[in-house]
Coordinates of C-alpha atoms in Angstrom, one line a residue:
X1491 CA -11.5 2.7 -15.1
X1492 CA -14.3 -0.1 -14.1
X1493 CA -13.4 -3.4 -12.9
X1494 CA -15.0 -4.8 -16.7
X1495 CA -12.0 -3.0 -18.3
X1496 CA -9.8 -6.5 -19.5
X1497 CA -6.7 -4.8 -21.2
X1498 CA -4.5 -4.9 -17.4
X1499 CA -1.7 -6.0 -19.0
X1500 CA -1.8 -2.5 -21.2
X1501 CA -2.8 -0.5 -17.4
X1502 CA 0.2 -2.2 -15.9
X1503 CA 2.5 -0.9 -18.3
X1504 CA 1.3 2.7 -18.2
X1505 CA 1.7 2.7 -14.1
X1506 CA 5.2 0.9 -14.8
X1507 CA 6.5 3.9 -16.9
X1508 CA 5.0 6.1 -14.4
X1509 CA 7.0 4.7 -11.9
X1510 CA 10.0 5.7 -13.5
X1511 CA 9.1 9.0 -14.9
X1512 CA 11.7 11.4 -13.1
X1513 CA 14.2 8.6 -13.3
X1514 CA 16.7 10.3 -10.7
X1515 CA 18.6 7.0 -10.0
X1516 CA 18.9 5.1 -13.4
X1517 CA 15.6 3.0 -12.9
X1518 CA 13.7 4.2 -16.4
X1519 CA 17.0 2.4 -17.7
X1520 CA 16.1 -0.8 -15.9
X1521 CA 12.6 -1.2 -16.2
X1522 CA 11.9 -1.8 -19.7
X1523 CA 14.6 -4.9 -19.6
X1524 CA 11.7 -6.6 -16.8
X1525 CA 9.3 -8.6 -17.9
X1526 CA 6.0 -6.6 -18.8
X1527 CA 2.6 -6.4 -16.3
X1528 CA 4.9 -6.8 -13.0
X1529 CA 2.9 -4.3 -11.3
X1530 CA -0.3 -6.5 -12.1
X1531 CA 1.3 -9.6 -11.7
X1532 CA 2.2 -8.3 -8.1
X1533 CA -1.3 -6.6 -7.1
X1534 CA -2.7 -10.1 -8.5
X1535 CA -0.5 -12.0 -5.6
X1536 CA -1.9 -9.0 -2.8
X1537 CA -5.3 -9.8 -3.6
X1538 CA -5.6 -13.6 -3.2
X1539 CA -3.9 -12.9 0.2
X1540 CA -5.7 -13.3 3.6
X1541 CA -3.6 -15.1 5.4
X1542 CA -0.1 -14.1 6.4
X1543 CA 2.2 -11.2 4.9
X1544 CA 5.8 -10.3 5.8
X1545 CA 6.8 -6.9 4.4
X1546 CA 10.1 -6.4 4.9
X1547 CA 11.8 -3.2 5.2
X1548 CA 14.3 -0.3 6.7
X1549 CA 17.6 1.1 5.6
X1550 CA 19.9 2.5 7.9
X1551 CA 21.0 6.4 8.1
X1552 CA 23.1 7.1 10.1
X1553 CA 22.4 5.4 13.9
X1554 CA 18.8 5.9 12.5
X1555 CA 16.6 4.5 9.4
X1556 CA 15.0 6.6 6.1
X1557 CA 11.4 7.3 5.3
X1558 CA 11.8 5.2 1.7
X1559 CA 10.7 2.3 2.7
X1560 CA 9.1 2.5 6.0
X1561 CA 6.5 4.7 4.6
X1562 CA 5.7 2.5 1.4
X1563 CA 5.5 -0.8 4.3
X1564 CA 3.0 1.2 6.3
X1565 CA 0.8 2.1 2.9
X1566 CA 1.1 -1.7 2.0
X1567 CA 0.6 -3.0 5.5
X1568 CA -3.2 -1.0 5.1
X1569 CA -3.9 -1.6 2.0
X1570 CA -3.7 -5.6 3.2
X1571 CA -6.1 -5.2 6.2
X1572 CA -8.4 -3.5 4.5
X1573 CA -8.3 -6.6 1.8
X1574 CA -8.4 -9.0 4.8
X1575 CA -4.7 -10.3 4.9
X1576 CA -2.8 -10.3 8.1
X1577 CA 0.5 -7.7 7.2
X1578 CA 3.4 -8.3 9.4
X1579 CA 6.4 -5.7 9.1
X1580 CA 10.0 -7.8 9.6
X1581 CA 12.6 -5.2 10.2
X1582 CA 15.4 -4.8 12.9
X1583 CA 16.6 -2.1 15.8
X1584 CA 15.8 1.0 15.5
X1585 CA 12.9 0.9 13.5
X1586 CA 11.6 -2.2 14.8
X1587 CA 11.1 -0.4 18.5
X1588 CA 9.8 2.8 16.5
X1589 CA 6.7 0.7 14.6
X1590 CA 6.3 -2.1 17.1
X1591 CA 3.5 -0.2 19.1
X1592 CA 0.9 0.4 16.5
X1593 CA 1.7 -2.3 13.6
X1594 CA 2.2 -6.0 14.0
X1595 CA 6.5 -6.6 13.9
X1596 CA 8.8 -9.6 13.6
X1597 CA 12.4 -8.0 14.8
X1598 CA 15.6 -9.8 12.9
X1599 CA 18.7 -8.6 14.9
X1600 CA 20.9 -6.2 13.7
X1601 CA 24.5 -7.3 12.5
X1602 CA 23.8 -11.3 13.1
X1603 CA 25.3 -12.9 10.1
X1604 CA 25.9 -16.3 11.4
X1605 CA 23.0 -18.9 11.0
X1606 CA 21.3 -16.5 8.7
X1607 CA 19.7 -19.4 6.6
X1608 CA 18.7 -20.6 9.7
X1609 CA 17.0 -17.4 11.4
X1610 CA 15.0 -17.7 8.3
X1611 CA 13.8 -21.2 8.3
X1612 CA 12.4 -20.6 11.9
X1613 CA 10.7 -17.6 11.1
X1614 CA 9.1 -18.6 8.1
X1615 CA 8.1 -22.2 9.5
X1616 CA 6.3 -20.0 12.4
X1617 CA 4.5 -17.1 10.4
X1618 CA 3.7 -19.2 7.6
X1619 CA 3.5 -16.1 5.0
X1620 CA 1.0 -16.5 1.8
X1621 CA 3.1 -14.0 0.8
X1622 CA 6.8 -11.8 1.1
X1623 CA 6.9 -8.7 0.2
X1624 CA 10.5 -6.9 0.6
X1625 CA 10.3 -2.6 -0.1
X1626 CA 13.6 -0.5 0.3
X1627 CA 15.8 -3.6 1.9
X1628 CA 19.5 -3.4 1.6
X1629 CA 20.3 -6.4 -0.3
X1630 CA 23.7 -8.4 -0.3
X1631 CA 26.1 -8.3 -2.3
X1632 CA 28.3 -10.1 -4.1
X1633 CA 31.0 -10.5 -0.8
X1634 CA 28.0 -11.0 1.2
X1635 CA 28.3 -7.2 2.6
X1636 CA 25.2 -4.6 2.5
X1637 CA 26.8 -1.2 0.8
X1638 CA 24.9 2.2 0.8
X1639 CA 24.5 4.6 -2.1
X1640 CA 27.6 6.3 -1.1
X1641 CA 29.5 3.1 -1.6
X1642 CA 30.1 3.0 2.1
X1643 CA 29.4 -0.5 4.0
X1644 CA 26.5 -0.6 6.4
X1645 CA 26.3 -4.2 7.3
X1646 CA 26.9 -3.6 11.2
X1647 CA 23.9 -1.2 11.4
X1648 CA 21.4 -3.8 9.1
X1649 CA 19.6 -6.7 9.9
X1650 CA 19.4 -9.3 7.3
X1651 CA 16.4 -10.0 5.5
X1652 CA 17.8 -11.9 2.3
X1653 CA 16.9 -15.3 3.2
X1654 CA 13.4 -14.2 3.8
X1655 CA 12.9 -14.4 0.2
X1656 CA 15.8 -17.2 -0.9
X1657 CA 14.1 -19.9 1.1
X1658 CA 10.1 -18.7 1.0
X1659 CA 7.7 -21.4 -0.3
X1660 CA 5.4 -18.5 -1.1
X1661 CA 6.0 -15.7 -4.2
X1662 CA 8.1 -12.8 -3.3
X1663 CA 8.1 -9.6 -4.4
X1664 CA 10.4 -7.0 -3.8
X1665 CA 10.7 -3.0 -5.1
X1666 CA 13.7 -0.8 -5.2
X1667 CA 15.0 2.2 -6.5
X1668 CA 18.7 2.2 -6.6
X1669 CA 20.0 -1.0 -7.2
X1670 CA 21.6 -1.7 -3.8
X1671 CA 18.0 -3.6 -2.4
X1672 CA 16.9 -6.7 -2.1
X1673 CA 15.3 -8.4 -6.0
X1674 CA 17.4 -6.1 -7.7
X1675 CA 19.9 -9.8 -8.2
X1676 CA 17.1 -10.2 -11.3
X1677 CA 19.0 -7.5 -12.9
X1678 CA 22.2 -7.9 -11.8
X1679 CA 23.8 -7.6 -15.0
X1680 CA 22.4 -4.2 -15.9
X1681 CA 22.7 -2.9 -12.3
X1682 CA 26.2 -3.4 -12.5
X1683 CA 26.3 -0.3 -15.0
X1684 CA 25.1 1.9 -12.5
X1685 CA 27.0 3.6 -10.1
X1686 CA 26.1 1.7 -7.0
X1687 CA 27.2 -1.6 -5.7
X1688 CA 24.8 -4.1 -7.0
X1689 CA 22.8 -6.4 -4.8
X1690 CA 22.8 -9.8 -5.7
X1691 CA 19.2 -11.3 -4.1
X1692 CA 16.5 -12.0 -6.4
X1693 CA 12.5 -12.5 -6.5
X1694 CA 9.7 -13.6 -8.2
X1695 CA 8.8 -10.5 -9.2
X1696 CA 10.8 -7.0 -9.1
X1697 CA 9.0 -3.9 -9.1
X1698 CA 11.2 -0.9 -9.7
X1699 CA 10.3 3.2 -8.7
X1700 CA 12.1 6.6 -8.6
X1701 CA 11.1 6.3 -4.7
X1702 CA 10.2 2.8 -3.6
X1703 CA 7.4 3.8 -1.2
X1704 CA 5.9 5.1 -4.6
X1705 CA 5.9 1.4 -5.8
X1706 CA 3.0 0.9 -3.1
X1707 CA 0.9 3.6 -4.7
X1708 CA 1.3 1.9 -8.4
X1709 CA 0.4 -1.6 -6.7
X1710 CA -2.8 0.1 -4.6
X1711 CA -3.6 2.0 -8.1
X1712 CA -3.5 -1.8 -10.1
X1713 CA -5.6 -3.4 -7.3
X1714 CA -8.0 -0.4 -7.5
X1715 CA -8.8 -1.5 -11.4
X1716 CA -8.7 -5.3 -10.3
X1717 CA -11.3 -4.6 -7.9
X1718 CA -13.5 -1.7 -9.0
X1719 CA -12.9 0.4 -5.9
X1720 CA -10.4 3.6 -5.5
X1721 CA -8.2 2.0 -3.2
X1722 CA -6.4 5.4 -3.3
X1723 CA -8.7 7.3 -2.4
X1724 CA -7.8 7.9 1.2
X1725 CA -4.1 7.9 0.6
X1726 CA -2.1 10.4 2.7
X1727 CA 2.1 10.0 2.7
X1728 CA 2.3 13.3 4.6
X1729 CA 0.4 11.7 7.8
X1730 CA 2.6 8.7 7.0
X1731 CA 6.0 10.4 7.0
X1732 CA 4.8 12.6 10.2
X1733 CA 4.3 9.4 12.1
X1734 CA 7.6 8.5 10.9
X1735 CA 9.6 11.6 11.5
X1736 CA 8.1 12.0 15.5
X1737 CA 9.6 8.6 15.6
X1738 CA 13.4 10.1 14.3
X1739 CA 13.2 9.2 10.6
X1740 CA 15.7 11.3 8.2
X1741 CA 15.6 11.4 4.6
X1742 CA 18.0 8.9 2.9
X1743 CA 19.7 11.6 0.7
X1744 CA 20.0 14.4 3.1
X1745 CA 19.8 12.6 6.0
X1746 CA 17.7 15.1 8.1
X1747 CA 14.8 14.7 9.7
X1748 CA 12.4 16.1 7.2
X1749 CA 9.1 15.2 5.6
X1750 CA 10.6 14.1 2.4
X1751 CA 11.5 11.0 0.3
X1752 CA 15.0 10.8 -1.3
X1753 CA 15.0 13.7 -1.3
X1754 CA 11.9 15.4 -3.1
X1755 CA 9.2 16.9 -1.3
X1756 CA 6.1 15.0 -0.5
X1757 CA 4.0 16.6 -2.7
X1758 CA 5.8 14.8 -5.4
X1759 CA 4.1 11.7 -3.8
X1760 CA 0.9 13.2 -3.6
X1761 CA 0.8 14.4 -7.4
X1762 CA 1.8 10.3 -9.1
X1763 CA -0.9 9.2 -6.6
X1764 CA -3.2 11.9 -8.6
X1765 CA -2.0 10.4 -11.7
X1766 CA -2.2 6.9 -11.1
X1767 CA -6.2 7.5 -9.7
X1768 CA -6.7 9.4 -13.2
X1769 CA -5.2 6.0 -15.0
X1770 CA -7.3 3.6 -13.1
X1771 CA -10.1 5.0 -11.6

């Protein structure tokens, strides 16, 4: 698809469904109640950008952190250098000390839930984002508490990212894939029909996926017809999720150390990002 093609909005929808296709978790349920073209309303946002990103990410496992989100961060965090932004991964202990080496980090402590608003205000006043992006981000809920999937509470193990996005100047975006993350208070209501406890922080603009690190591949396939350049073409989750898993990663739903994504096999990954460069490129 050439960068002269005008009907986005149309595009947008067609990588939205995508998105959803397997719908393991109940998220081709959700998306058709969001407003249509988030997915080019998002890339839109990414590509004005060259200042100051903060993607915001990691879900604990165990005394360890998944490969949804993490992986989708690290796709985003290139796909904004190479657009001339300045990507900065927030994230707290243990994944902070894994990623700190090779990508630019801001570490939020884990289980601090005094002064959160605070924490925030400092941290935005000093990075001064253009931009927050939150992917895969346990999100509170309604007591305040961050729950798993299993319905068991994980607060002590997460750092809290929440007020990242409640007291930004800048948009926010956020993507999810169960209804337990961060943005997924825009659909609170519906969520609460699911069998999950619902988080209750919203965004400017929520972007669900069967697997949120696929949301980052719909984004770099939008941006791709924005700009008239396969942005995909390089893409490769496997390298991503080896890096991760020599670094301890497990997989969120089995919880071993695998080079997987909730479960599926990474070729799933690999196969959308073959669809979505056949939609837009």
């Amino acid at each position: 698809m050439s960068a002269q093609c005008t009907d986005y909005l149309a595009l947008s929808q067609k990588i939205e469904r995508l998105l959803v296709r397997q719908n393991p978790r109940g998220m081709a349920t959700l998306q058709p109640l969001l407003r249509p073209g988030y997915i080019m309303r998002a890339a839109r946002l990414i590509n004005q950008c060259r200042g100051n990103v903060l993607i915001g990410t990691g879900f604990p496992v165990l005394d360890t952190f998944e490969t949804d989100g993490p992986a989708g961060a690290i796709a985003l965090y290139q796909m904004l250098e190479a657009l001339g932004a300045t990507p900065i991964i927030v994230c707290g202990n243990p994944l902070y000390s894994a990623l700190k080496q090779e990508y630019r980090c801001h570490q939020i402590t884990v289980n601090q839930y005094h002064a959160l608003p605070a924490i925030a205000e400092k941290a935005l006043a000093e990075l001064q984002p253009q931009l927050v992006i939150c992917i895969e981000r346990p999100g509170f809920n309604a007591q305040q508490r961050y729950f798993n999937m299993r319905g068991e509470d994980i607060s002590a193990r997460c750092a809290s990212f929440d007020y990242f996005l409640n007291l930004a100047t800048c948009p926010t975006i956020a993507i999810g894939d169960g209804g337990n993350e961060i943005g997924m208070g825009n659909l609170q209501q519906a969520v609460s029909q699911l069998n999950i406890t619902p988080a209750v922080t919203e965004c400017d603009e929520l972007i669900v996926a069967d697997v949120s690190n696929w949301a980052a591949w719909g984004i770099a396939a939008m941006l791709s017809a924005l700009r008239g350049q396969d942005l995909l073409k390089h893409a490769n989750p496997l390298a991503i999720l080896q890096y991760l898993s020599s670094k301890g990663s497990v997989d969120g739903v089995t919880r071993l150390n695998t080079l997987t994504e909730d479960g599926l096999a990474h070729t799933e990954g690999l196969n959308l990002i073959n669809d979505l460069r056949a939609l837009t490129y």
